mmCIF file of C-alpha atoms and ligand atoms in Angstrom:
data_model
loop_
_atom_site.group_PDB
_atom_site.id
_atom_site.type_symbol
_atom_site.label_atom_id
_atom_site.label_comp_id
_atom_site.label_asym_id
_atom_site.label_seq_id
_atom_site.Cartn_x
_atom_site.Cartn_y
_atom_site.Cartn_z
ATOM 1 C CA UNK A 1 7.028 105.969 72.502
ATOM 2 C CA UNK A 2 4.897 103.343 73.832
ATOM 3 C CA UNK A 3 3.918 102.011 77.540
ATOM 4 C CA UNK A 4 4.625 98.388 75.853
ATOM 5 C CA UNK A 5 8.291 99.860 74.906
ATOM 6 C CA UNK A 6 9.368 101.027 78.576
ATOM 7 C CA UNK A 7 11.232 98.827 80.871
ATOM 8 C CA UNK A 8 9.092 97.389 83.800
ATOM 9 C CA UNK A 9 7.319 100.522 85.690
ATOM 10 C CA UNK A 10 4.452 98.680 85.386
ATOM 11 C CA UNK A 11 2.169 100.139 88.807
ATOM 12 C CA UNK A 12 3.223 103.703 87.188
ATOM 13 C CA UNK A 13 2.268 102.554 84.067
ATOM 14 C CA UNK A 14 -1.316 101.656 85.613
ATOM 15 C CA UNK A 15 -1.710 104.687 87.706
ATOM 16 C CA UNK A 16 -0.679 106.984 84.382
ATOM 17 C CA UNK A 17 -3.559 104.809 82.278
ATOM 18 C CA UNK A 18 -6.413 105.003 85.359
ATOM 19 C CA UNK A 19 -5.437 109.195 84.816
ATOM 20 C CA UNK A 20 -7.016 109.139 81.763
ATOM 21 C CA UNK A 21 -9.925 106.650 81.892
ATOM 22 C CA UNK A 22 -10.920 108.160 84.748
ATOM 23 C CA UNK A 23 -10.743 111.506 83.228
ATOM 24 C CA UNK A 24 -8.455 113.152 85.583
ATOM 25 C CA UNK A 25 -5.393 114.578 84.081
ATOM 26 C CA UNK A 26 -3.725 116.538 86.285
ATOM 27 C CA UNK A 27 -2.119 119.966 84.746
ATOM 28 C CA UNK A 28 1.269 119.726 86.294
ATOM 29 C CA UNK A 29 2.449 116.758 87.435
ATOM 30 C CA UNK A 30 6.047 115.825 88.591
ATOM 31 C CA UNK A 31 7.617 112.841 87.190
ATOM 32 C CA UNK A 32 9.895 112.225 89.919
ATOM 33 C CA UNK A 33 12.478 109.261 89.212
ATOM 34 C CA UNK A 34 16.636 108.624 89.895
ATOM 35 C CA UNK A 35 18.699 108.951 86.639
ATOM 36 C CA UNK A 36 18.167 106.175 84.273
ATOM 37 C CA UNK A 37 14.867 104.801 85.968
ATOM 38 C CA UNK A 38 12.929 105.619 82.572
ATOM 39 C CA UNK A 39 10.878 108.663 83.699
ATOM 40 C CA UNK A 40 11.293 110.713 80.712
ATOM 41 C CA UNK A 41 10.320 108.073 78.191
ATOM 42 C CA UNK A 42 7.048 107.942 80.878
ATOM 43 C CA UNK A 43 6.096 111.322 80.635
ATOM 44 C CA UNK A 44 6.379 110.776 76.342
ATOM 45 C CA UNK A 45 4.341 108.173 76.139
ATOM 46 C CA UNK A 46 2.205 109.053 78.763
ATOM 47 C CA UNK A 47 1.445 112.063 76.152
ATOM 48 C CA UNK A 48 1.658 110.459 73.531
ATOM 49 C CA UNK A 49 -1.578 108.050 75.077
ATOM 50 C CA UNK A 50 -3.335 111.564 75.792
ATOM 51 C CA UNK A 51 -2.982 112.480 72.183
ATOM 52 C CA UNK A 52 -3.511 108.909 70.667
ATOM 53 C CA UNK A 53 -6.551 108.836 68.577
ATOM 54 C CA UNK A 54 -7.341 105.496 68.709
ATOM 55 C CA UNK A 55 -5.869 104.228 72.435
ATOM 56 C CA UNK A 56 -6.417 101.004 73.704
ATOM 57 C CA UNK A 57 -7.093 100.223 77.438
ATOM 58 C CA UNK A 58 -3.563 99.475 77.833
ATOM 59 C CA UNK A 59 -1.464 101.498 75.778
ATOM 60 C CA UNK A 60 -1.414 104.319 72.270
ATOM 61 C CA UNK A 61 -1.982 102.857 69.126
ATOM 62 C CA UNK A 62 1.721 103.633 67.629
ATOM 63 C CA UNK A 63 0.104 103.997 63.896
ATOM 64 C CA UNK A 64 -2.271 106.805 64.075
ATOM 65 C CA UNK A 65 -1.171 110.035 62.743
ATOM 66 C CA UNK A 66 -0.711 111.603 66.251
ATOM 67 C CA UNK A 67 1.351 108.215 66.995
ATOM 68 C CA UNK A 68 3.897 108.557 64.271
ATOM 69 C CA UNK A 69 4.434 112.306 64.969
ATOM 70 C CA UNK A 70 4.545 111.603 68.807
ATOM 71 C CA UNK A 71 7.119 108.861 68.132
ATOM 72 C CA UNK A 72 9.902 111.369 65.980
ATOM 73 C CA UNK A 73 8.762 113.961 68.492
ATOM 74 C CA UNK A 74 7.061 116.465 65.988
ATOM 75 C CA UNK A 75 3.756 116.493 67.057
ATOM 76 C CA UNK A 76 2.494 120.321 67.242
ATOM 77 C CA UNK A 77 1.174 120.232 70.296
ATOM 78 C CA UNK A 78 4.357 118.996 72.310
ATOM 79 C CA UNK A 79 6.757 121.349 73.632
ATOM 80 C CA UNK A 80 10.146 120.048 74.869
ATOM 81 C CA UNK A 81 12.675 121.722 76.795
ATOM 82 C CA UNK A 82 15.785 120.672 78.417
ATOM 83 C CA UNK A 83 18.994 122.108 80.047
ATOM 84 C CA UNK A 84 21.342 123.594 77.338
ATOM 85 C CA UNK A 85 24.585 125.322 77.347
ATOM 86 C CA UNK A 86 26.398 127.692 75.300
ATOM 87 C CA UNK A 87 28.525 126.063 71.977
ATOM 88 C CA UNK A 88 30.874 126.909 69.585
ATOM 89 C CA UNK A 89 27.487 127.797 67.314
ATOM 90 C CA UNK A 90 25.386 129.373 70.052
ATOM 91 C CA UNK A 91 27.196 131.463 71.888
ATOM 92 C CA UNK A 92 24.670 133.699 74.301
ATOM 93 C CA UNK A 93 21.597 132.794 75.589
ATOM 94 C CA UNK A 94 20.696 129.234 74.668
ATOM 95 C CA UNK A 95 17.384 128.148 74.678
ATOM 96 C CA UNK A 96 15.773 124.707 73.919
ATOM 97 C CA UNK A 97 14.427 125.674 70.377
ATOM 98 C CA UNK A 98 18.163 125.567 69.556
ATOM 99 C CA UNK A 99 18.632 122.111 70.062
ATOM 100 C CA UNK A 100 15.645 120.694 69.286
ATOM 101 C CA UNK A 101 16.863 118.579 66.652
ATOM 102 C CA UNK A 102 19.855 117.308 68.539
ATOM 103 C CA UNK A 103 17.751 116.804 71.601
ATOM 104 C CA UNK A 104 15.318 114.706 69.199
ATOM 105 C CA UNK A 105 18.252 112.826 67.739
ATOM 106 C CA UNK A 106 19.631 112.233 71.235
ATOM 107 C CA UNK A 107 16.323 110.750 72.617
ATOM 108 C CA UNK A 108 15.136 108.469 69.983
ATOM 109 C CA UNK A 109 18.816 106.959 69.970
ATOM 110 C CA UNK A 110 18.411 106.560 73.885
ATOM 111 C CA UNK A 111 15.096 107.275 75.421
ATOM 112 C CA UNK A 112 17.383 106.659 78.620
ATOM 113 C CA UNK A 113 19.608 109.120 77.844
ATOM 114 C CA UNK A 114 20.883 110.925 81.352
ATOM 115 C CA UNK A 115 22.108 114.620 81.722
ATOM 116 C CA UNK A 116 25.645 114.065 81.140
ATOM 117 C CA UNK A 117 24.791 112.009 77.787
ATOM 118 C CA UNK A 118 22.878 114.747 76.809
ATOM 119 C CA UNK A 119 25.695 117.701 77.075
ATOM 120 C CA UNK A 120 28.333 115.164 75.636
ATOM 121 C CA UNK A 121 26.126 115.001 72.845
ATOM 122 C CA UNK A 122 25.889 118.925 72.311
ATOM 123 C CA UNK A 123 29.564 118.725 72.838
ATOM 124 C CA UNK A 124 29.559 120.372 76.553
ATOM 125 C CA UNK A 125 30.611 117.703 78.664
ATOM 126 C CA UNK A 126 32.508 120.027 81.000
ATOM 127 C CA UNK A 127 29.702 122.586 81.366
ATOM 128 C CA UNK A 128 26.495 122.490 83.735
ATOM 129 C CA UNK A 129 23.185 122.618 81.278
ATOM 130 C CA UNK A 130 20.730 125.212 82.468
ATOM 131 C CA UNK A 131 16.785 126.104 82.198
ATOM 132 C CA UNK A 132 17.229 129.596 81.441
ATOM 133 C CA UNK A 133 14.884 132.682 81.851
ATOM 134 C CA UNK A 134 15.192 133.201 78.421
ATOM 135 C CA UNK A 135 13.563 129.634 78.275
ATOM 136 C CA UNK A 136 10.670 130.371 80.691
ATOM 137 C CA UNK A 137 9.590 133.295 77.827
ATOM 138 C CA UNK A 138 9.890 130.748 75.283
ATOM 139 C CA UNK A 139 7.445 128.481 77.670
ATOM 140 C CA UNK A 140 4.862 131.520 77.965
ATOM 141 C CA UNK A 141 5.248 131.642 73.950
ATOM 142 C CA UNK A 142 4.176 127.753 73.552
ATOM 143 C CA UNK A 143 1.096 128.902 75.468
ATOM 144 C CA UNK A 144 0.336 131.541 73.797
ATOM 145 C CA UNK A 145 -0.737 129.311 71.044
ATOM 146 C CA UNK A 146 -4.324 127.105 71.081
ATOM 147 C CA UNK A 147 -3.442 123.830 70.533
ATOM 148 C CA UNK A 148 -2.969 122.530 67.030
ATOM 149 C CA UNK A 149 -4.633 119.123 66.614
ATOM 150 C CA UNK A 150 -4.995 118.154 69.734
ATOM 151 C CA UNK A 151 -7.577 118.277 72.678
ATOM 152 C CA UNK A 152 -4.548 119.153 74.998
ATOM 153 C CA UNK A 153 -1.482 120.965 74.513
ATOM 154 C CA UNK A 154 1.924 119.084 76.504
ATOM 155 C CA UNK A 155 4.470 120.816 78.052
ATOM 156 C CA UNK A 156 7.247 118.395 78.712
ATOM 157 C CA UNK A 157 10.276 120.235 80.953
ATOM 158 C CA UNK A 158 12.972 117.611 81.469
ATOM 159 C CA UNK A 159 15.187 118.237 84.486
ATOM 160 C CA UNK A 160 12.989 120.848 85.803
ATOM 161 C CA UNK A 161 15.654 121.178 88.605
ATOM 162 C CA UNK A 162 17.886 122.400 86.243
ATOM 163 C CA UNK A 163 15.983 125.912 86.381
ATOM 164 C CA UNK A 164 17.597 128.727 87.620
ATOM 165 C CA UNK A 165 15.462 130.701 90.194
ATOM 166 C CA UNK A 166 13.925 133.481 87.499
ATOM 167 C CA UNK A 167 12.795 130.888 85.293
ATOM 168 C CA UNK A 168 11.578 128.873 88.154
ATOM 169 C CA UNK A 169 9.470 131.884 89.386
ATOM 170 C CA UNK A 170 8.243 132.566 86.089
ATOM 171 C CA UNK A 171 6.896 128.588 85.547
ATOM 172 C CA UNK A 172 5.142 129.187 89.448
ATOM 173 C CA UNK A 173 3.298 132.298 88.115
ATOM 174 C CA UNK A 174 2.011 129.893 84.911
ATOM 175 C CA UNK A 175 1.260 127.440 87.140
ATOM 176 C CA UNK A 176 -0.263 129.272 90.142
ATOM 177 C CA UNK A 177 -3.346 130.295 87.158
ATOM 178 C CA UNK A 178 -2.924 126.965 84.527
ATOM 179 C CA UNK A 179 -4.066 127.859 81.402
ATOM 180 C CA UNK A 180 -6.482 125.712 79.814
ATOM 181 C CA UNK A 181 -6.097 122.014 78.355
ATOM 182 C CA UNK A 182 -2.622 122.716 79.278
ATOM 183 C CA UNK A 183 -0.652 119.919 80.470
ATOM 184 C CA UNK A 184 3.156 120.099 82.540
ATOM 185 C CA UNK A 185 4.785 117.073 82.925
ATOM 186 C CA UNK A 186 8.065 118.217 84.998
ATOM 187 C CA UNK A 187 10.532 115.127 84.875
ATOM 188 C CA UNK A 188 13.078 115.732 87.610
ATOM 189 C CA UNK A 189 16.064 113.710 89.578
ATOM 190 C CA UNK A 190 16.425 115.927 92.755
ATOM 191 C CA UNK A 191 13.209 117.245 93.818
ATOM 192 C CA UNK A 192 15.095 118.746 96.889
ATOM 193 C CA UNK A 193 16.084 121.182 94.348
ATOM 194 C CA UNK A 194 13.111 122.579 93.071
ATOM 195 C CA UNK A 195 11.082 125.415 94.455
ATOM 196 C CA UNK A 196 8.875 123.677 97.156
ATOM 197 C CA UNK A 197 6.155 126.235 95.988
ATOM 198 C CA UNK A 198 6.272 124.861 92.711
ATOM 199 C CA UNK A 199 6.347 121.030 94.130
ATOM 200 C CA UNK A 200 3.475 121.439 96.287
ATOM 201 C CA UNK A 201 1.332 122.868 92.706
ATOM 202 C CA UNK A 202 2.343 119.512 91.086
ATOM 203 C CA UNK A 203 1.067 115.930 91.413
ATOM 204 C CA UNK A 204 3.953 113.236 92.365
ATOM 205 C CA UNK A 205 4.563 110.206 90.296
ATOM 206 C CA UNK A 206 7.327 108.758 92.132
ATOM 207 C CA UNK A 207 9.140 106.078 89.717
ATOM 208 C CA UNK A 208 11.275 103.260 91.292
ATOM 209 C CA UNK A 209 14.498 102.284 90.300
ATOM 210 C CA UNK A 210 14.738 99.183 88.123
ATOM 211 C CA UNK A 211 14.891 95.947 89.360
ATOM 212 C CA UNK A 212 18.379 93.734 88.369
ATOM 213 C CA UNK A 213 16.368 91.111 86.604
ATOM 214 C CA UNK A 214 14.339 93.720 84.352
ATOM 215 C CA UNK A 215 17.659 95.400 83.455
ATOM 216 C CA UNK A 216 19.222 92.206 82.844
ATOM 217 C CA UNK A 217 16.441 90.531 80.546
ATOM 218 C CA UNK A 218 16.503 94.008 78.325
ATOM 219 C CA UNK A 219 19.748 93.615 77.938
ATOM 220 C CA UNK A 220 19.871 89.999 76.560
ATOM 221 C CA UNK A 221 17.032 90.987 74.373
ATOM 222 C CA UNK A 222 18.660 94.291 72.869
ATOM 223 C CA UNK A 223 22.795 93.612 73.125
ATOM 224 C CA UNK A 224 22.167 89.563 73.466
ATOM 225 C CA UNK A 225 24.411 89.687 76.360
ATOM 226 C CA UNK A 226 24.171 86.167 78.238
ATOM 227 C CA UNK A 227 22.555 85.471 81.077
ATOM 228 C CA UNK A 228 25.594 85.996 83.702
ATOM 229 C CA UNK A 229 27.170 89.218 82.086
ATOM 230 C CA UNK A 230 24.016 90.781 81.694
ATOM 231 C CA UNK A 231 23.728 90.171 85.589
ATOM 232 C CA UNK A 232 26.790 91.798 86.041
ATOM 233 C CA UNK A 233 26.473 94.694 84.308
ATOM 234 C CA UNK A 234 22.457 95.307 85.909
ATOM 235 C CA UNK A 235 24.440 94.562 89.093
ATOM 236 C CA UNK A 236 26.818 97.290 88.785
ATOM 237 C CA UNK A 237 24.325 99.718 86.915
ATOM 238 C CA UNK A 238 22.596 99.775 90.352
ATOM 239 C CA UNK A 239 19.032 100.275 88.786
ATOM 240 C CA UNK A 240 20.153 102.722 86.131
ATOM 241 C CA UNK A 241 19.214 101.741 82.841
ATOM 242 C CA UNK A 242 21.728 104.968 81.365
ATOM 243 C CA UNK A 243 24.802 103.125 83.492
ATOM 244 C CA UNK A 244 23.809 99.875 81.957
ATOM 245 C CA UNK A 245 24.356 101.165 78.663
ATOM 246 C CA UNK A 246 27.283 102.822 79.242
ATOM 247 C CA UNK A 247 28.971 99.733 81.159
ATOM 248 C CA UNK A 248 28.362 97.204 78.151
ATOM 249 C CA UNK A 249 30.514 99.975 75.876
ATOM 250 C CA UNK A 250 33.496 99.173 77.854
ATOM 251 C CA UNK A 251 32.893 95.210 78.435
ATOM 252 C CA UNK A 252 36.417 94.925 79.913
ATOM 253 C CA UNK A 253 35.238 96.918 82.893
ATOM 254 C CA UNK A 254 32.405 94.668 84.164
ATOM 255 C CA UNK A 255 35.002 92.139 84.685
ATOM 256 C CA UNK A 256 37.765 94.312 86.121
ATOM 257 C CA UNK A 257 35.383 95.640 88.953
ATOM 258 C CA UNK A 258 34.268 92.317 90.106
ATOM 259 C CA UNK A 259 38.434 91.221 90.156
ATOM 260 C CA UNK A 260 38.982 94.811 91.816
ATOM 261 C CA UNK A 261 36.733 93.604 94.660
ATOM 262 C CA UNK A 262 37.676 90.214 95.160
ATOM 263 C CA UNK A 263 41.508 90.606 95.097
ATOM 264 C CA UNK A 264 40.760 93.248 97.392
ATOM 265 C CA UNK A 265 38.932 91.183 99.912
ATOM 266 C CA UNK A 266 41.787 88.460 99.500
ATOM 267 C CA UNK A 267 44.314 90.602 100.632
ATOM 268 C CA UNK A 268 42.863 91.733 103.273
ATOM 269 C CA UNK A 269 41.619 88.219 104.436
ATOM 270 C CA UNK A 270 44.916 87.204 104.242
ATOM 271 C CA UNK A 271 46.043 90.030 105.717
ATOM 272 C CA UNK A 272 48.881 91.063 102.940
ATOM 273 C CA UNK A 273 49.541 94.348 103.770
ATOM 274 C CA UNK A 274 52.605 95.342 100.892
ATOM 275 C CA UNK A 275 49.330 94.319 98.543
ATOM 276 C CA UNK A 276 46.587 96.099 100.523
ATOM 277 C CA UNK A 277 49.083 99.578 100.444
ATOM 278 C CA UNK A 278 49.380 98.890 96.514
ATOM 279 C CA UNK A 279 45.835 98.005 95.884
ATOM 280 C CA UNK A 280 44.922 101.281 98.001
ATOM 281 C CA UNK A 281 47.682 103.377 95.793
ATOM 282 C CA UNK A 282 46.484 102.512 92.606
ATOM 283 C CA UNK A 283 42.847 102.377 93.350
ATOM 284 C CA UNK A 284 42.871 105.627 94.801
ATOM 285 C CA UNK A 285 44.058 106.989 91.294
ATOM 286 C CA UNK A 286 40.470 106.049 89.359
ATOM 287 C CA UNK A 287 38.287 108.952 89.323
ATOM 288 C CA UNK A 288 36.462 110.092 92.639
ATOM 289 C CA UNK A 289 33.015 109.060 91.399
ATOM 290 C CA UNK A 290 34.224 105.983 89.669
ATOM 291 C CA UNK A 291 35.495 105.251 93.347
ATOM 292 C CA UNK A 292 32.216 105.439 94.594
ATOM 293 C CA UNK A 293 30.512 103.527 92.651
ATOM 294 C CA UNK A 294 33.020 100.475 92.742
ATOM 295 C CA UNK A 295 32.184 101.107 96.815
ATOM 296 C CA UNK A 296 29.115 101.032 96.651
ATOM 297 C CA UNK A 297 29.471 98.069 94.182
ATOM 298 C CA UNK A 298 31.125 96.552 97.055
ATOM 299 C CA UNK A 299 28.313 96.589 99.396
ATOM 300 C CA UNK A 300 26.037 94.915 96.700
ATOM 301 C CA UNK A 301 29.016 92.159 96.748
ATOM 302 C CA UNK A 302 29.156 91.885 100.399
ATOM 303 C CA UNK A 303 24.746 91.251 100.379
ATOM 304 C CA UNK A 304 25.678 89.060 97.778
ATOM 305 C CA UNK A 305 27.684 86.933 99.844
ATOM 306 C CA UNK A 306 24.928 86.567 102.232
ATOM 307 C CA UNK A 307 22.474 85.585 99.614
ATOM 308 C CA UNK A 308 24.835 82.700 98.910
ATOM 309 C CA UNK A 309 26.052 82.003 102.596
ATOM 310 C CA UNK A 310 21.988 81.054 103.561
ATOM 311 C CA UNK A 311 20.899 80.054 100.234
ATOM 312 C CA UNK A 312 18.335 82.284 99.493
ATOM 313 C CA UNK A 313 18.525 81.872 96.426
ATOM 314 C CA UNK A 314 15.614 83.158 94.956
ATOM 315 C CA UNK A 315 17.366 86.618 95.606
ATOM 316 C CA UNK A 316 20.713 85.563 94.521
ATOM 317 C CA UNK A 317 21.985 87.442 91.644
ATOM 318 C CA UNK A 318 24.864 86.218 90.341
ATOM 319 C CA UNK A 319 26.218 83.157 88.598
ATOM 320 C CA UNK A 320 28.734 81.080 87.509
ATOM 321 C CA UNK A 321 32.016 81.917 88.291
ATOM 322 C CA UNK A 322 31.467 84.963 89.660
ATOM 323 C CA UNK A 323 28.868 82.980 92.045
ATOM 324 C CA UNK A 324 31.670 80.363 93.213
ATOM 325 C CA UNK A 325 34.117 83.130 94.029
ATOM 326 C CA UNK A 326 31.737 84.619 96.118
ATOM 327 C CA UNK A 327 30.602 81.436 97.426
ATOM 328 C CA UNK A 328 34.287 81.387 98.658
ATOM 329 C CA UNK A 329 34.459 84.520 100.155
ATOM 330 C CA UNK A 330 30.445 84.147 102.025
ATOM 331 C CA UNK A 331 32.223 81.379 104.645
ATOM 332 C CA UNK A 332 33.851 84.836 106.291
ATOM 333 C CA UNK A 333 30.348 87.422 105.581
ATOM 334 C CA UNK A 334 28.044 86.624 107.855
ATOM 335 C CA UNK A 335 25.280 88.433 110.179
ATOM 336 C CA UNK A 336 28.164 89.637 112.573
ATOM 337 C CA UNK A 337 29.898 91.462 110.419
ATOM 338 C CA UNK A 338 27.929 92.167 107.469
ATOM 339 C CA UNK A 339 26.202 95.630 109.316
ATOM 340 C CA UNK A 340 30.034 96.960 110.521
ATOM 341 C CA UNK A 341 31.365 96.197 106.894
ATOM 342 C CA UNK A 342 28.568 97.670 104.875
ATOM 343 C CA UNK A 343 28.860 100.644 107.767
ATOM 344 C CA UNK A 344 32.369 101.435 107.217
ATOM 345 C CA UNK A 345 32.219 101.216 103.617
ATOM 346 C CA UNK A 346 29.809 104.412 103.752
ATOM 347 C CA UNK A 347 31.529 105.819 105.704
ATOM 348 C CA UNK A 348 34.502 105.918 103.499
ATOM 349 C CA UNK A 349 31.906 107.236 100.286
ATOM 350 C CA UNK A 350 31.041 109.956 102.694
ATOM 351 C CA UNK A 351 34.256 110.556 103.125
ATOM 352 C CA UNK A 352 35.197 110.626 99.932
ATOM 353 C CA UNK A 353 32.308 113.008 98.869
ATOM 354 C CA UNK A 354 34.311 115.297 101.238
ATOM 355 C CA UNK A 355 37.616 115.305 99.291
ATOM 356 C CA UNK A 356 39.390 113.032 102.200
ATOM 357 C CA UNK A 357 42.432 111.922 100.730
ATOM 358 C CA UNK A 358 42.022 108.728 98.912
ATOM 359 C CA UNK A 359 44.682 106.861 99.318
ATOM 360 C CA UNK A 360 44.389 107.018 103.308
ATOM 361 C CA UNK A 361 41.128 106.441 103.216
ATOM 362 C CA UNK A 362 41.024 103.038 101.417
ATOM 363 C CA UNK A 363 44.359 102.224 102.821
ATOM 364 C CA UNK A 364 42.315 102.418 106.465
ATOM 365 C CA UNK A 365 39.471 101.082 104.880
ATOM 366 C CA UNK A 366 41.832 97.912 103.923
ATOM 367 C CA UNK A 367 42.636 97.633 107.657
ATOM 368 C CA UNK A 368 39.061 97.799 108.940
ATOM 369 C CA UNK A 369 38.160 95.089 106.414
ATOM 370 C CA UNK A 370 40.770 92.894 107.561
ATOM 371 C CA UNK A 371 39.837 93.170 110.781
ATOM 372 C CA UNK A 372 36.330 92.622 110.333
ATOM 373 C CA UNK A 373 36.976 89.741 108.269
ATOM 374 C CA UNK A 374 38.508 87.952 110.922
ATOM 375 C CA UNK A 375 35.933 88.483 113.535
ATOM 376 C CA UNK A 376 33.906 85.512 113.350
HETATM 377 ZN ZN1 LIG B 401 -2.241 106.366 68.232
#
């Protein structure tokens, strides 16, 4: 994979190439970005620039023989692993090796590919994937070995959080005396949940979420999406370019969310309470996390509205008719109640992240909103 092919990033991008021209590779460093901010295709073409043999200022070549193994993910001196789970085939002790080709398969399909992808994929959707101790032995093995071609052998552990503690104290020992022209490029979510002795031996490349407009403009170039659905759907994705993708397999739902919030605020405007206790009932039977998102989609509508109600519209992000409903709904968001409104509504995902019962909870959440609403 190259820089060129990775969605915006670009200061990371910079700081990964200065690494190298200034001839200071670190040996373990963390790649530290949400789900579906493109950190793993970083770290791979950030090695695959270290093993480039004829690198530009800029970016790897893509054609040299390190290049075209790099970019099927064969090259020798690359070692992947990756949380894995039992299967029908492998039934004790999974390790990477395993998987490889799957994993491989899985990556060059979607170099955004999150977690959950990933175990769907292996067919283990309802199991937690796991960096075993078994795997940590099969980490010492990879370094047991000089490295092939290259000047530096790469170590590339994606969702290094996924260890479990053995195999996390095994990676600290390796890491506490690096090996030579050895290379770790952890790629984690949750940093929170990694050893902080092995956190504080790594160097942090902290990678942003995605910006709307990035999301959107890849989009219209890959799917050819227009202009305003492609919005929509980088709107709702939230700076996740793994949600994105998933959202534009089930077009209907980019629509349905946007109608879910704005007959939602309608009733409540209008104060319609028979409609508020129905919306609440049959909201409140979508899955928990598919109720927070639409939530916190809701707060991105209600900033939205503000955009629109003083014309700024160089951050405005919507269009069309989606812009005009919204444009409708701004006269009654405004810098009163925008703070309580957003406030509540977090409320209610922290709420729900604690099992409250969800038809209460958006039923009362109705209430607030009308309220609120009216308090201009
Ligand atoms: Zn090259």
């Amino acid at each position: 994979m190259k820089f060129s092919e990775i969605i915006g990033q670009e200061e990371v991008k910079q700081r990964l190439l200065h690494t190298i021209t200034d001839n200071r590779i670190s040996h373990a460093q963390l790649f530290y970005g949400k789900e579906g901010t493109g950190s793993l295709p970083l770290a791979l073409a950030y090695a695959q620039y270290i093993f480039c043999t004829q690198k530009t200022e800029t970016d790897s070549c893509g054609i040299c023989p390190s290049c075209i193994k790099m970019q099927k993910l064969v090259h020798p001196d690359l070692h992947l692993f990756f949380p894995v789970t039992t299967t029908e085939k492998i039934k004790t002790k999974p390790v990477s090796s395993f998987f490889i080709a799957e994993w491989r398969k899985s990556f060059l399909k979607n170099p955004y590919l999150s977690l959950a992808q990933w175990l769907e994929n292996l067919g283990s959707e309802n199991k937690q994937g796991n960096i075993s101790v078994e795997e940590s032995a099969e980490m010492i093995k990879a370094l047991n070995l000089k490295p092939y071609e290259a000047e530096y052998r790469i170590l590339v552990i994606w969702m290094a959080e996924r260890m479990n503690i053995a195999a996390a104290n095994k990676l600290l020992k390796v890491l506490e005396e690096p090996p030579e022209k050895t290379v770790f490029l952890l790629v984690v979510e949750d940093y929170d949940k990694l050893l902080p002795t092995i956190v504080s031996r790594t160097q942090l490349v902290k990678i942003t979420s995605l910006k709307e407009k990035e999301i959107a403009e890849k989009l219209k170039e890959e799917y050819q999406l227009n202009h305003e659905t492609a919005m929509q759907v980088a709107l709702m994705a939230d700076g996740n370019y793994a949600e994105a993708l998933t959202l534009i397999e089930k077009e209907e739902e980019i629509s349905s969310q946007f109608n879910l919030f704005i007959t939602w605020f309608r009733y409540a405007f209008a104060r319609k309470i028979p409609e508020m206790i129905r919306w609440s009932e049959s909201t409140a039977g979508l899955p928990r996390e598919s109720m927070k998102n639409f939530l916190q989609y809701t707060t991105r509508m209600l900033r939205e509205c503000i955009v629109i109600r003083y014309h700024i519209n160089d951050l405005a992000k919507t269009e069309g008719e989606t812009k005009e409903s919204l444009s409708k709904l701004s006269k009654f968001v405004n810098e009163k109640n925008i703070i309580p409104l957003t406030t509540e509504i977090n409320k209610a995902i922290a709420d729900l992240e604690r099992n409250a019962n969800a038809k209460i909870l958006l039923l009362d959440l109705s209430f607030k909103i009308a309220k609120l609403l009216k308090a201009n």
